[in-house]
Coordinates of C-alpha atoms in Angstrom, one line a residue:
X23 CA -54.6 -11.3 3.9
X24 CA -51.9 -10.0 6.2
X25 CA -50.7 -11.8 9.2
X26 CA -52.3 -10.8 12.4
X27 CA -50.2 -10.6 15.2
X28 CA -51.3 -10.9 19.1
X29 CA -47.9 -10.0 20.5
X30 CA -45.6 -7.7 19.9
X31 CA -42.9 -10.1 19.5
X32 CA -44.7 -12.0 17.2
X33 CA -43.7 -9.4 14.6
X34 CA -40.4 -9.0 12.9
X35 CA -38.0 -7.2 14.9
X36 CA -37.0 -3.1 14.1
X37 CA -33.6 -4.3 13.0
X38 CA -32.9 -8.7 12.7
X39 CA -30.0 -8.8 11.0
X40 CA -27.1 -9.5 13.7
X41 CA -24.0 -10.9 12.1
X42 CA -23.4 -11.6 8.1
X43 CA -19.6 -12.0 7.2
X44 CA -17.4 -13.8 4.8
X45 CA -14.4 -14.6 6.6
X46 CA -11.0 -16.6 5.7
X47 CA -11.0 -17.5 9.5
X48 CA -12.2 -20.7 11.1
X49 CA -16.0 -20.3 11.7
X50 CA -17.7 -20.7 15.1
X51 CA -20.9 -22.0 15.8
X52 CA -21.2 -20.3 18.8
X53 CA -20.8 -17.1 17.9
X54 CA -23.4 -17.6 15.4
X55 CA -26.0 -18.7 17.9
X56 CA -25.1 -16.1 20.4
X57 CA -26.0 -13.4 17.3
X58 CA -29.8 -14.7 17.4
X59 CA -30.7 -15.2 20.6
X60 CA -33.7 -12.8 21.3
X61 CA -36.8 -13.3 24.2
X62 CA -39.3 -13.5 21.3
X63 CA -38.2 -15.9 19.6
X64 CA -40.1 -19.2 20.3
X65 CA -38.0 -21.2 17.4
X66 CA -34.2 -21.0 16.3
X67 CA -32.9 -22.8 13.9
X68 CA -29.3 -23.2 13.2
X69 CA -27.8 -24.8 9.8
X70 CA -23.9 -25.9 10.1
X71 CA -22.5 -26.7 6.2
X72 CA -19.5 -28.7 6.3
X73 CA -17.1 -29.8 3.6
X74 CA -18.0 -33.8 3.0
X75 CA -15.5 -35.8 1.7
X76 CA -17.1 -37.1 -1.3
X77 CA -19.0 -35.3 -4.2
X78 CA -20.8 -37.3 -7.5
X79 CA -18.8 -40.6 -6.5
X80 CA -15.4 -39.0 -6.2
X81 CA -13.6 -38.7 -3.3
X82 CA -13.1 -35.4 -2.2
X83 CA -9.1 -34.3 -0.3
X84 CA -9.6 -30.7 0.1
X85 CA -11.6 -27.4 -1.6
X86 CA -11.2 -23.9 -1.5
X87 CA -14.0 -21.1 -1.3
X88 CA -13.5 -18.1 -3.1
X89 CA -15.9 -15.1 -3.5
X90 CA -16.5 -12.1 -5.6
X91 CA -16.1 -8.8 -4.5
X92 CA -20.0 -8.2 -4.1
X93 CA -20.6 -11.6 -1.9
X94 CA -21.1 -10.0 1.2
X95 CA -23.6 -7.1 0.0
X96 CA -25.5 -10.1 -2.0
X97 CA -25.4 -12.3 1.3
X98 CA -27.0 -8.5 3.1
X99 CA -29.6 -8.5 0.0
X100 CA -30.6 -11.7 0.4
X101 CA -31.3 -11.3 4.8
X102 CA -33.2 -8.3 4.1
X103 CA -35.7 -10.1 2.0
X104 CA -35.7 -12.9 4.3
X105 CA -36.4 -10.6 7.1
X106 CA -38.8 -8.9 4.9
X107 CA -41.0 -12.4 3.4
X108 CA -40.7 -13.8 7.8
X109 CA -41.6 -12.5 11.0
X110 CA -37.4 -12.8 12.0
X111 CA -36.4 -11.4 15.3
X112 CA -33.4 -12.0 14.4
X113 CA -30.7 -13.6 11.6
X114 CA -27.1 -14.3 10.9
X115 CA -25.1 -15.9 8.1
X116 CA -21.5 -16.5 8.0
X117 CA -19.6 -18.0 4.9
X118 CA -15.9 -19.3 4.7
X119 CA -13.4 -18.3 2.1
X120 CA -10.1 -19.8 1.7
X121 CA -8.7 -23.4 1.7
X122 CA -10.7 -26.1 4.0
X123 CA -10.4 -29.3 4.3
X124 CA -12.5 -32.6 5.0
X125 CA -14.6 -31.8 8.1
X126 CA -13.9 -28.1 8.4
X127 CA -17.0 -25.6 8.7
X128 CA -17.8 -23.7 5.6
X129 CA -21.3 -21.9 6.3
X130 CA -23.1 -21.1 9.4
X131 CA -26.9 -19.4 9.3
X132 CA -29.4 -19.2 12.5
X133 CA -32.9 -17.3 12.1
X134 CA -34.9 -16.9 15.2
X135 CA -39.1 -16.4 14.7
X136 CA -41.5 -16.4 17.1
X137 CA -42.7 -19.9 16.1
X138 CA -40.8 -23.1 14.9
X139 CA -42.7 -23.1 12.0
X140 CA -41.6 -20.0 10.8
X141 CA -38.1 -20.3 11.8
X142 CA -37.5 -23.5 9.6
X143 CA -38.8 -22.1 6.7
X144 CA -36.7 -18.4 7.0
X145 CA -33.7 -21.1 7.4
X146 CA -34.3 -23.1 4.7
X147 CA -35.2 -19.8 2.1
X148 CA -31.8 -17.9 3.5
X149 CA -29.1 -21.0 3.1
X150 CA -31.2 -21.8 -0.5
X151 CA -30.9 -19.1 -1.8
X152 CA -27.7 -18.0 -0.3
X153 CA -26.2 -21.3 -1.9
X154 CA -27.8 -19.8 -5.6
X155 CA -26.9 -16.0 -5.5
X156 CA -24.1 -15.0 -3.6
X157 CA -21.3 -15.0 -5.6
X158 CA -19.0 -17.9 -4.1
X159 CA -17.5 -20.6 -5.7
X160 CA -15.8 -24.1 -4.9
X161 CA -12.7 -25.4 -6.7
X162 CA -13.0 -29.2 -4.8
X163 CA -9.5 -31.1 -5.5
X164 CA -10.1 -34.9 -5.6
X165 CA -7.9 -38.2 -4.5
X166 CA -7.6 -39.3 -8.0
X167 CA -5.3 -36.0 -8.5
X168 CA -8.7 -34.2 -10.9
X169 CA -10.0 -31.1 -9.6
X170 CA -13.3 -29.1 -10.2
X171 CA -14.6 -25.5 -9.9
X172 CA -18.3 -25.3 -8.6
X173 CA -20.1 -21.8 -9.2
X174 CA -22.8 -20.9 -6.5
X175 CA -24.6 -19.1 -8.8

């Protein structure tokens, strides 16, 4: 059965997507949140992903990000079916490449729906699946002197 809406800004908006990026430049949180601020919207949710400093019980100095040349058409791909499977009014994902270290911002998503609800789950299904399918991967360097590549998908 399809959703029925009361208000028109209970439906997705014409054109959600407000900012996706992959940047070697220091993310900001605020920008993010500025990108999905919309009247309609009675939920936003915002998702910070920082680099911990620990992974599988080792300790964790530093990591780099680095992406394939399709990441940022995948990271697109993936919004657009977000957009398409939630009423969003609107969404934005940014990812860092590059070397971070211990503390620094690596991903930033928001999704603003007309409910909570909804909001939290668009969240969830864009930074899940972003983590699974856009082509990005970790190379984490440990204290102990080892070092490991991570694929995201």
């Amino acid at each position: 059965m399809a959703a029925r809406y009361d208000h028109p800004g209970e439906q997705a908006a014409h054109d959600p997507i407000r900012l996706l990026a992959i940047r070697e430049t220091p993310l900001s949180v605020d920008e993010v949140f500025a990108a999905v601020g919309d009247h309609a919207a009675g939920g936003t949710t915002l998702f910070v992903g920082t680099v911990r400093n620990h992974d599988s019980g080792a300790d964790v100095d530093s990591l780099g990000y680095s992406c394939h040349p399709t990441a940022e058409a995948e990271l697109r791909r993936i919004a657009e079916k977000v957009c398409a499977d939630y009423p969003v009014r609107a969404l934005a994902a940014v990812h860092r490449v590059g070397d971070l270290e211990v503390g620094d911002i690596a991903v930033v998503v928001a999704v603003s729906c007309p409910h909570r609800g909804e909001a939290f789950e668009a969240s969830r299904k864009l930074i899940d699946t972003l983590k699974h399918e856009v082509p990005i991967w970790k190379h984490q360097k440990f204290s102990d002197g080892t070092e490991e590549w991570v694929g995201a998908c």
